[in-house]
Amino acid sequence: EPEVTQTPSHQVTQMGQEVILRCVPISNHLYFYWYRQILGQKVEFLVSFYNNEISEKSEIFDDQFSVERPDGSNFTLKIRSTKLEDSAMYFCASVGGGRETQYFGPGTRLLVL
Amino acid sequence: AQRVTQPEKLLSVFKGAPVELKCNYSYSGSPELFWYVQYSRQRLQLLLRHISRESIKGFTADLNKGETSFHLKKPFAQEEDSAMYYCALSGRGNKLVFGAGTILRVKS
């Protein structure tokens, strides 16, 4: 069964550094999402992406964040200048054209020191 | 505002006992409701959605619009049901709004 994959599984970075989190959605899916979960808190929506553009973003998704689908398979989340409070688990999800079930990746645990 | 409330952080039951994980929601339109499960060291995976009205692994959930609830139930808990359970809703735009999650611990 096809799965969403994410790399890296863990990333440690220094405050102020840029990070890129990578996701490979299921191949025929059209809608892509990023969520994050700070330790002990809820899973929160960050951004949705369709047809090569952002369709919705949350208040969390400020100018420090950007998303890209550079090559038709990868879907990336970039944080330009990381802050301590960006430390969280980041989940990618994708949905097919029927917009039914969101399939989640295993997550990337980001730790900002 | 869209909100999902799961009042219990932890629910501990004995094997064979009935389980009910509570979920209440707030949404002005007609949302879709989901239960996602996360077993230890695994990814979030869909358990069931209200539209399909099916039973998965013995779990069922009924949408009660009057009480704005979508409680997850199973008549007889099994040890392999131990996991984190998230209730979520999807409105316009299909983004998911999650509850805080409930840890289900099934004791032998």
JSON list of C-alpha atoms in Angstrom, two decimals, chain B residues 40-95:
[
{"chain": "B", "resi": 40, "resn": "SER", "atom": "CA", "xyz": [3.11, 3.38, 19.59]},
{"chain": "B", "resi": 41, "resn": "ARG", "atom": "CA", "xyz": [5.85, 4.62, 17.24]},
{"chain": "B", "resi": 42, "resn": "GLN", "atom": "CA", "xyz": [3.53, 4.60, 14.23]},
{"chain": "B", "resi": 43, "resn": "ARG", "atom": "CA", "xyz": [1.98, 7.30, 12.09]},
{"chain": "B", "resi": 44, "resn": "LEU", "atom": "CA", "xyz": [-1.47, 8.79, 12.43]},
{"chain": "B", "resi": 45, "resn": "GLN", "atom": "CA", "xyz": [-3.94, 6.61, 10.58]},
{"chain": "B", "resi": 46, "resn": "LEU", "atom": "CA", "xyz": [-7.62, 6.94, 9.90]},
{"chain": "B", "resi": 47, "resn": "LEU", "atom": "CA", "xyz": [-9.78, 4.70, 12.05]},
{"chain": "B", "resi": 48, "resn": "LEU", "atom": "CA", "xyz": [-13.17, 5.77, 10.81]},
{"chain": "B", "resi": 49, "resn": "ARG", "atom": "CA", "xyz": [-15.18, 8.67, 9.40]},
{"chain": "B", "resi": 50, "resn": "HIS", "atom": "CA", "xyz": [-18.79, 9.47, 10.09]},
{"chain": "B", "resi": 51, "resn": "ILE", "atom": "CA", "xyz": [-19.83, 9.48, 6.44]},
{"chain": "B", "resi": 52, "resn": "SER", "atom": "CA", "xyz": [-18.90, 5.85, 5.90]},
{"chain": "B", "resi": 53, "resn": "ARG", "atom": "CA", "xyz": [-20.88, 4.65, 8.96]},
{"chain": "B", "resi": 54, "resn": "GLU", "atom": "CA", "xyz": [-18.78, 1.51, 9.17]},
{"chain": "B", "resi": 55, "resn": "SER", "atom": "CA", "xyz": [-17.23, -0.42, 12.01]},
{"chain": "B", "resi": 56, "resn": "ILE", "atom": "CA", "xyz": [-13.45, -0.75, 12.00]},
{"chain": "B", "resi": 57, "resn": "LYS", "atom": "CA", "xyz": [-11.69, -3.10, 14.43]},
{"chain": "B", "resi": 58, "resn": "GLY", "atom": "CA", "xyz": [-14.96, -3.27, 16.37]},
{"chain": "B", "resi": 59, "resn": "PHE", "atom": "CA", "xyz": [-15.12, 0.51, 16.85]},
{"chain": "B", "resi": 60, "resn": "THR", "atom": "CA", "xyz": [-18.13, 2.59, 15.90]},
{"chain": "B", "resi": 61, "resn": "ALA", "atom": "CA", "xyz": [-18.93, 6.27, 16.18]},
{"chain": "B", "resi": 62, "resn": "ASP", "atom": "CA", "xyz": [-22.24, 8.01, 15.65]},
{"chain": "B", "resi": 63, "resn": "LEU", "atom": "CA", "xyz": [-22.54, 11.66, 14.81]},
{"chain": "B", "resi": 64, "resn": "ASN", "atom": "CA", "xyz": [-25.06, 13.34, 17.10]},
{"chain": "B", "resi": 65, "resn": "LYS", "atom": "CA", "xyz": [-25.73, 16.78, 15.65]},
{"chain": "B", "resi": 66, "resn": "GLY", "atom": "CA", "xyz": [-28.02, 17.77, 18.51]},
{"chain": "B", "resi": 67, "resn": "GLU", "atom": "CA", "xyz": [-25.31, 17.16, 21.09]},
{"chain": "B", "resi": 68, "resn": "THR", "atom": "CA", "xyz": [-22.48, 18.01, 18.65]},
{"chain": "B", "resi": 69, "resn": "SER", "atom": "CA", "xyz": [-20.76, 14.80, 19.63]},
{"chain": "B", "resi": 70, "resn": "PHE", "atom": "CA", "xyz": [-18.94, 11.99, 17.86]},
{"chain": "B", "resi": 71, "resn": "HIS", "atom": "CA", "xyz": [-18.05, 9.55, 20.60]},
{"chain": "B", "resi": 72, "resn": "LEU", "atom": "CA", "xyz": [-16.02, 6.44, 19.74]},
{"chain": "B", "resi": 73, "resn": "LYS", "atom": "CA", "xyz": [-17.26, 3.17, 21.18]},
{"chain": "B", "resi": 74, "resn": "LYS", "atom": "CA", "xyz": [-16.23, -0.44, 21.35]},
{"chain": "B", "resi": 75, "resn": "PRO", "atom": "CA", "xyz": [-18.15, -3.07, 23.34]},
{"chain": "B", "resi": 76, "resn": "PHE", "atom": "CA", "xyz": [-15.15, -5.18, 24.36]},
{"chain": "B", "resi": 77, "resn": "ALA", "atom": "CA", "xyz": [-11.68, -3.64, 24.59]},
{"chain": "B", "resi": 78, "resn": "GLN", "atom": "CA", "xyz": [-8.62, -5.62, 23.53]},
{"chain": "B", "resi": 79, "resn": "GLU", "atom": "CA", "xyz": [-5.03, -5.03, 24.59]},
{"chain": "B", "resi": 80, "resn": "GLU", "atom": "CA", "xyz": [-4.04, -4.16, 21.01]},
{"chain": "B", "resi": 81, "resn": "ASP", "atom": "CA", "xyz": [-6.46, -1.21, 21.13]},
{"chain": "B", "resi": 82, "resn": "SER", "atom": "CA", "xyz": [-4.03, 0.63, 23.42]},
{"chain": "B", "resi": 83, "resn": "ALA", "atom": "CA", "xyz": [-3.07, 3.78, 21.50]},
{"chain": "B", "resi": 84, "resn": "MET", "atom": "CA", "xyz": [-3.62, 7.52, 21.23]},
{"chain": "B", "resi": 85, "resn": "TYR", "atom": "CA", "xyz": [-6.96, 8.41, 19.67]},
{"chain": "B", "resi": 86, "resn": "TYR", "atom": "CA", "xyz": [-7.65, 11.75, 18.02]},
{"chain": "B", "resi": 87, "resn": "CYS", "atom": "CA", "xyz": [-11.03, 13.10, 17.04]},
{"chain": "B", "resi": 88, "resn": "ALA", "atom": "CA", "xyz": [-10.90, 15.55, 14.14]},
{"chain": "B", "resi": 89, "resn": "LEU", "atom": "CA", "xyz": [-13.24, 17.59, 12.04]},
{"chain": "B", "resi": 90, "resn": "SER", "atom": "CA", "xyz": [-12.95, 18.85, 8.51]},
{"chain": "B", "resi": 91, "resn": "GLY", "atom": "CA", "xyz": [-14.92, 21.79, 7.24]},
{"chain": "B", "resi": 92, "resn": "ARG", "atom": "CA", "xyz": [-14.46, 24.03, 4.27]},
{"chain": "B", "resi": 93, "resn": "GLY", "atom": "CA", "xyz": [-11.04, 23.64, 2.70]},
{"chain": "B", "resi": 94, "resn": "ASN", "atom": "CA", "xyz": [-10.62, 20.15, 4.11]},
{"chain": "B", "resi": 95, "resn": "LYS", "atom": "CA", "xyz": [-8.04, 21.07, 6.70]}
]
